[in-house]
PDB file of C-alpha atoms in Angstrom:
ATOM      1  CA  MET M   1       5.927 -31.525 -34.727  1.00  0.00           C
ATOM      2  CA  THR M   2       3.774 -33.253 -32.216  1.00  0.00           C
ATOM      3  CA  ASP M   3       6.689 -33.609 -29.812  1.00  0.00           C
ATOM      4  CA  ARG M   4       7.496 -29.927 -30.066  1.00  0.00           C
ATOM      5  CA  ALA M   5       3.926 -28.830 -29.159  1.00  0.00           C
ATOM      6  CA  GLU M   6       4.002 -30.950 -26.027  1.00  0.00           C
ATOM      7  CA  THR M   7       7.344 -29.517 -24.991  1.00  0.00           C
ATOM      8  CA  ARG M   8       6.027 -25.981 -25.473  1.00  0.00           C
ATOM      9  CA  ARG M   9       2.978 -26.706 -23.253  1.00  0.00           C
ATOM     10  CA  ALA M  10       5.172 -28.168 -20.575  1.00  0.00           C
ATOM     11  CA  SER M  11       7.335 -25.061 -20.549  1.00  0.00           C
ATOM     12  CA  ARG M  12       4.268 -22.813 -20.261  1.00  0.00           C
ATOM     13  CA  ARG M  13       3.104 -24.806 -17.289  1.00  0.00           C
ATOM     14  CA  ALA M  14       6.546 -24.664 -15.752  1.00  0.00           C
ATOM     15  CA  VAL M  15       6.727 -20.888 -16.222  1.00  0.00           C
ATOM     16  CA  LEU M  16       3.256 -20.438 -14.731  1.00  0.00           C
ATOM     17  CA  ALA M  17       4.157 -22.647 -11.767  1.00  0.00           C
ATOM     18  CA  MET M  18       7.409 -20.739 -11.197  1.00  0.00           C
ATOM     19  CA  PHE M  19       5.534 -17.420 -11.349  1.00  0.00           C
ATOM     20  CA  ALA M  20       3.028 -18.659  -8.751  1.00  0.00           C
ATOM     21  CA  VAL M  21       5.791 -19.896  -6.429  1.00  0.00           C
ATOM     22  CA  VAL M  22       7.762 -16.635  -6.668  1.00  0.00           C
ATOM     23  CA  THR M  23       4.606 -14.574  -6.054  1.00  0.00           C
ATOM     24  CA  VAL M  24       3.729 -16.574  -2.935  1.00  0.00           C
ATOM     25  CA  LEU M  25       7.280 -16.266  -1.609  1.00  0.00           C
ATOM     26  CA  VAL M  26       7.387 -12.493  -2.166  1.00  0.00           C
ATOM     27  CA  LEU M  27       3.992 -11.912  -0.528  1.00  0.00           C
ATOM     28  CA  GLY M  28       4.940 -14.156   2.386  1.00  0.00           C
ATOM     29  CA  GLY M  29       8.190 -12.245   2.861  1.00  0.00           C
ATOM     30  CA  VAL M  30       6.367  -8.905   2.954  1.00  0.00           C
ATOM     31  CA  TRP M  31       3.864 -10.262   5.474  1.00  0.00           C
ATOM     32  CA  LEU M  32       6.610 -11.717   7.685  1.00  0.00           C
ATOM     33  CA  GLY M  33       8.587  -8.485   7.413  1.00  0.00           C
ATOM     34  CA  GLN M  34       5.651  -6.592   8.882  1.00  0.00           C
ATOM     35  CA  ALA M  35       5.190  -9.151  11.668  1.00  0.00           C
ATOM     36  CA  ALA M  36       7.927  -7.523  13.749  1.00  0.00           C
ATOM     37  CA  ASP M  37       6.099  -4.187  13.616  1.00  0.00           C
ATOM     38  CA  ARG M  38       2.849  -5.795  14.733  1.00  0.00           C
ATOM     39  CA  ALA M  39       4.572  -7.765  17.492  1.00  0.00           C
ATOM     40  CA  SER M  40       6.348  -4.725  18.871  1.00  0.00           C
ATOM     41  CA  ALA M  41       3.088  -2.752  18.927  1.00  0.00           C
ATOM     42  CA  VAL M  42       1.390  -5.351  21.137  1.00  0.00           C
ATOM     43  CA  GLY M  43       4.461  -5.784  23.337  1.00  0.00           C
ATOM     44  CA  ALA M  44       4.905  -2.036  23.795  1.00  0.00           C
ATOM     45  CA  ALA M  45       1.315  -1.439  24.903  1.00  0.00           C
ATOM     46  CA  PRO M  46       1.017  -1.162  28.698  1.00  0.00           C
ATOM     47  CA  LYS M  47      -1.318  -3.841  29.989  1.00  0.00           C
ATOM     48  CA  THR M  48      -2.657  -2.176  33.130  1.00  0.00           C
ATOM     49  CA  ALA M  49      -4.234   1.023  34.269  1.00  0.00           C
ATOM     50  CA  ALA M  50      -1.194   1.594  36.502  1.00  0.00           C
ATOM     51  CA  ALA M  51       0.840   2.438  33.402  1.00  0.00           C
ATOM     52  CA  GLN M  52      -1.654   5.129  32.506  1.00  0.00           C
ATOM     53  CA  LYS M  53      -1.540   6.868  35.889  1.00  0.00           C
ATOM     54  CA  SER M  54       1.623   8.740  34.950  1.00  0.00           C
ATOM     55  CA  ARG M  55      -0.434  11.682  33.690  1.00  0.00           C
ATOM     56  CA  PRO M  56      -1.570  13.461  36.900  1.00  0.00           C
ATOM     57  CA  ALA M  57      -1.091  16.974  35.453  1.00  0.00           C
ATOM     58  CA  GLU M  58      -3.221  16.093  32.454  1.00  0.00           C
ATOM     59  CA  THR M  59      -5.890  14.589  34.706  1.00  0.00           C
ATOM     60  CA  GLN M  60      -6.007  17.779  36.767  1.00  0.00           C
ATOM     61  CA  ARG M  61      -6.287  19.842  33.576  1.00  0.00           C
ATOM     62  CA  LEU M  62      -9.235  17.735  32.436  1.00  0.00           C
ATOM     63  CA  GLU M  63     -11.050  18.057  35.735  1.00  0.00           C
ATOM     64  CA  GLN M  64     -10.567  21.826  35.737  1.00  0.00           C
ATOM     65  CA  SER M  65     -11.622  22.259  32.108  1.00  0.00           C
ATOM     66  CA  HIS M  66     -14.887  20.407  32.693  1.00  0.00           C
ATOM     67  CA  ARG M  67     -16.061  22.616  35.559  1.00  0.00           C
ATOM     68  CA  THR M  68     -18.748  25.152  34.898  1.00  0.00           C
ATOM     69  CA  ALA M  69     -17.876  28.830  34.555  1.00  0.00           C
ATOM     70  CA  ASP M  70     -20.026  29.875  37.485  1.00  0.00           C
ATOM     71  CA  ALA M  71     -18.444  28.166  40.497  1.00  0.00           C
ATOM     72  CA  LYS M  72     -20.951  29.733  42.942  1.00  0.00           C
ATOM     73  CA  SER M  73     -24.058  28.085  41.516  1.00  0.00           C
ATOM     74  CA  ALA M  74     -22.711  24.763  40.244  1.00  0.00           C
ATOM     75  CA  ALA M  75     -20.610  21.997  41.740  1.00  0.00           C
ATOM     76  CA  PRO M  76     -17.670  20.589  39.787  1.00  0.00           C
ATOM     77  CA  VAL M  77     -18.620  17.932  37.240  1.00  0.00           C
ATOM     78  CA  GLU M  78     -17.188  14.543  38.126  1.00  0.00           C
ATOM     79  CA  LEU M  79     -16.073  12.861  34.936  1.00  0.00           C
ATOM     80  CA  PRO M  80     -16.350   9.081  34.760  1.00  0.00           C
ATOM     81  CA  GLY M  81     -13.205   7.103  34.165  1.00  0.00           C
ATOM     82  CA  VAL M  82     -12.434   3.631  32.856  1.00  0.00           C
ATOM     83  CA  ARG M  83     -11.480   0.779  35.181  1.00  0.00           C
ATOM     84  CA  ASP M  84      -9.057  -1.668  33.556  1.00  0.00           C
ATOM     85  CA  CYS M  85     -10.844  -5.032  33.498  1.00  0.00           C
ATOM     86  CA  GLY M  86     -13.324  -3.720  36.068  1.00  0.00           C
ATOM     87  CA  ALA M  87     -10.702  -3.233  38.782  1.00  0.00           C
ATOM     88  CA  GLY M  88      -8.673  -0.414  40.256  1.00  0.00           C
ATOM     89  CA  GLU M  89      -9.140   3.325  40.106  1.00  0.00           C
ATOM     90  CA  PRO M  90     -10.995   4.769  37.106  1.00  0.00           C
ATOM     91  CA  VAL M  91      -8.621   6.485  34.663  1.00  0.00           C
ATOM     92  CA  LEU M  92      -9.720   9.586  32.748  1.00  0.00           C
ATOM     93  CA  GLU M  93      -9.176   9.499  28.988  1.00  0.00           C
ATOM     94  CA  PRO M  94      -7.247   6.207  28.968  1.00  0.00           C
ATOM     95  CA  ARG M  95      -5.040   5.574  25.966  1.00  0.00           C
ATOM     96  CA  ILE M  96      -5.248   1.800  26.521  1.00  0.00           C
ATOM     97  CA  ILE M  97      -8.233  -0.380  27.452  1.00  0.00           C
ATOM     98  CA  THR M  98      -7.900  -4.157  27.862  1.00  0.00           C
ATOM     99  CA  LEU M  99     -10.757  -5.823  25.972  1.00  0.00           C
ATOM    100  CA  ALA M 100     -10.033  -9.513  26.624  1.00  0.00           C
ATOM    101  CA  CYS M 101      -9.318  -9.509  30.346  1.00  0.00           C
ATOM    102  CA  ALA M 102      -8.810 -13.269  30.710  1.00  0.00           C
ATOM    103  CA  ASP M 103      -5.610 -13.333  28.641  1.00  0.00           C
ATOM    104  CA  ALA M 104      -5.056  -9.711  27.484  1.00  0.00           C
ATOM    105  CA  GLY M 105      -5.381 -11.114  23.961  1.00  0.00           C
ATOM    106  CA  ALA M 106      -7.159  -7.978  22.705  1.00  0.00           C
ATOM    107  CA  VAL M 107      -6.229  -4.438  23.710  1.00  0.00           C
ATOM    108  CA  ALA M 108      -7.591  -1.098  22.496  1.00  0.00           C
ATOM    109  CA  SER M 109      -4.506   1.077  22.128  1.00  0.00           C
ATOM    110  CA  ASP M 110      -3.310   4.496  20.939  1.00  0.00           C
ATOM    111  CA  ILE M 111      -6.753   5.938  21.723  1.00  0.00           C
ATOM    112  CA  LYS M 112      -7.204   9.620  20.950  1.00  0.00           C
ATOM    113  CA  TRP M 113     -10.414  11.066  22.395  1.00  0.00           C
ATOM    114  CA  GLU M 114     -12.318  13.598  20.283  1.00  0.00           C
ATOM    115  CA  HIS M 115     -14.992  14.015  22.982  1.00  0.00           C
ATOM    116  CA  TYR M 116     -14.793  12.982  26.632  1.00  0.00           C
ATOM    117  CA  GLY M 117     -17.643  14.024  28.900  1.00  0.00           C
ATOM    118  CA  ALA M 118     -19.984  12.889  31.641  1.00  0.00           C
ATOM    119  CA  ASP M 119     -22.506  11.611  29.070  1.00  0.00           C
ATOM    120  CA  GLY M 120     -20.043   9.525  27.034  1.00  0.00           C
ATOM    121  CA  ALA M 121     -16.792   9.568  25.111  1.00  0.00           C
ATOM    122  CA  ASP M 122     -15.812   9.081  21.471  1.00  0.00           C
ATOM    123  CA  GLY M 123     -12.336   8.318  20.206  1.00  0.00           C
ATOM    124  CA  SER M 124     -10.283   6.390  17.675  1.00  0.00           C
ATOM    125  CA  GLY M 125      -7.269   4.082  17.762  1.00  0.00           C
ATOM    126  CA  VAL M 126      -6.419   0.457  17.058  1.00  0.00           C
ATOM    127  CA  VAL M 127      -7.358  -2.916  18.510  1.00  0.00           C
ATOM    128  CA  LEU M 128      -4.284  -5.108  18.955  1.00  0.00           C
ATOM    129  CA  VAL M 129      -5.031  -8.839  18.904  1.00  0.00           C
ATOM    130  CA  SER M 130      -2.293 -11.248  19.967  1.00  0.00           C
ATOM    131  CA  GLY M 131      -1.572 -14.216  17.739  1.00  0.00           C
ATOM    132  CA  GLY M 132      -1.917 -16.831  20.483  1.00  0.00           C
ATOM    133  CA  ALA M 133       0.369 -19.766  21.215  1.00  0.00           C
ATOM    134  CA  LYS M 134       0.473 -21.200  17.699  1.00  0.00           C
ATOM    135  CA  GLY M 135       3.082 -18.747  16.445  1.00  0.00           C
ATOM    136  CA  VAL M 136       0.607 -16.550  14.616  1.00  0.00           C
ATOM    137  CA  ALA M 137       1.747 -12.938  14.470  1.00  0.00           C
ATOM    138  CA  PRO M 138      -0.379 -10.350  16.327  1.00  0.00           C
ATOM    139  CA  ALA M 139      -2.505  -8.037  14.226  1.00  0.00           C
ATOM    140  CA  SER M 140      -3.842  -4.502  14.573  1.00  0.00           C
ATOM    141  CA  PHE M 141      -7.231  -3.273  13.429  1.00  0.00           C
ATOM    142  CA  PRO M 142      -8.150   0.449  13.158  1.00  0.00           C
ATOM    143  CA  ALA M 143     -11.329   1.224  15.098  1.00  0.00           C
ATOM    144  CA  THR M 144     -13.466   3.891  16.728  1.00  0.00           C
ATOM    145  CA  PHE M 145     -14.545   3.672  20.370  1.00  0.00           C
ATOM    146  CA  HIS M 146     -17.620   4.891  22.236  1.00  0.00           C
ATOM    147  CA  LEU M 147     -17.784   4.809  26.051  1.00  0.00           C
ATOM    148  CA  TYR M 148     -21.211   4.975  27.682  1.00  0.00           C
ATOM    149  CA  GLY M 149     -23.248   4.062  30.756  1.00  0.00           C
ATOM    150  CA  ALA M 150     -21.536   6.142  33.436  1.00  0.00           C
ATOM    151  CA  LYS M 151     -22.437   4.817  36.892  1.00  0.00           C
ATOM    152  CA  ASN M 152     -21.148   4.933  40.428  1.00  0.00           C
ATOM    153  CA  VAL M 153     -19.028   1.763  40.793  1.00  0.00           C
ATOM    154  CA  ASP M 154     -17.396   1.102  44.176  1.00  0.00           C
ATOM    155  CA  GLY M 155     -17.811   4.763  45.120  1.00  0.00           C
ATOM    156  CA  LYS M 156     -16.207   6.107  41.918  1.00  0.00           C
ATOM    157  CA  LYS M 157     -17.858   7.250  38.702  1.00  0.00           C
ATOM    158  CA  ALA M 158     -16.931   4.939  35.800  1.00  0.00           C
ATOM    159  CA  PHE M 159     -18.141   4.046  32.325  1.00  0.00           C
ATOM    160  CA  THR M 160     -19.690   0.578  32.151  1.00  0.00           C
ATOM    161  CA  GLY M 161     -19.854  -0.068  28.403  1.00  0.00           C
ATOM    162  CA  LEU M 162     -17.631   0.213  25.338  1.00  0.00           C
ATOM    163  CA  ASP M 163     -18.660  -0.081  21.692  1.00  0.00           C
ATOM    164  CA  VAL M 164     -15.908  -0.831  19.177  1.00  0.00           C
ATOM    165  CA  GLU M 165     -16.549  -0.190  15.474  1.00  0.00           C
ATOM    166  CA  TYR M 166     -13.874  -1.479  13.117  1.00  0.00           C
ATOM    167  CA  LEU M 167     -12.779   0.585  10.128  1.00  0.00           C
ATOM    168  CA  GLY M 168     -12.094  -2.096   7.532  1.00  0.00           C
ATOM    169  CA  ALA M 169     -10.807  -5.546   8.448  1.00  0.00           C
ATOM    170  CA  THR M 170     -11.987  -7.066  11.726  1.00  0.00           C
ATOM    171  CA  PRO M 171     -10.547  -9.772  13.993  1.00  0.00           C
ATOM    172  CA  SER M 172     -13.818 -11.699  14.285  1.00  0.00           C
ATOM    173  CA  GLY M 173     -15.731 -10.787  11.144  1.00  0.00           C
ATOM    174  CA  ASP M 174     -18.160  -8.501  13.015  1.00  0.00           C
ATOM    175  CA  SER M 175     -17.921  -4.796  12.207  1.00  0.00           C
ATOM    176  CA  THR M 176     -18.931  -3.821  15.761  1.00  0.00           C
ATOM    177  CA  GLU M 177     -18.376  -5.336  19.190  1.00  0.00           C
ATOM    178  CA  THR M 178     -19.748  -4.375  22.601  1.00  0.00           C
ATOM    179  CA  TYR M 179     -17.844  -4.855  25.861  1.00  0.00           C
ATOM    180  CA  THR M 180     -18.920  -4.559  29.502  1.00  0.00           C
ATOM    181  CA  ILE M 181     -16.007  -2.809  31.183  1.00  0.00           C
ATOM    182  CA  ALA M 182     -17.169  -2.109  34.743  1.00  0.00           C
TER     183      ALA M 182
END
């Protein structure tokens, strides 16, 4: 009987080990299956402000909607824009803002603005972080964005700061990050 008890323990261990191996393989397959979605999201995001300039009608609508009702007594309100990596023309209500300008490794994307005014702007979207050169898949992190510090930069009104607050998982472990974007 002693031999039989040892054989039974060995089979329990074998079953447990097989279960662990199968679980790891299934979870790894799911994660790798989603890698293509994450990679295409980063690749599809335009990297420059030039890609966002294809909305002139919308820009005109924004400028007109932010003017005061009484045109005789008030001048039009100049809304600040966002300069991609501190260069180029400021873009109103950008849907994409490059956060890591050195390598475009982090990009705020799919931004939908709930409020966009001269005093600041609030919106939500995702931060796409590239995986780097080691073959790590890019990841996306849901976040909210707050633009602030409108100033005259190179003769154009532009926001100078961006706060990012992550909703859940974060790329760096911090729940908020602050960027200088002028």
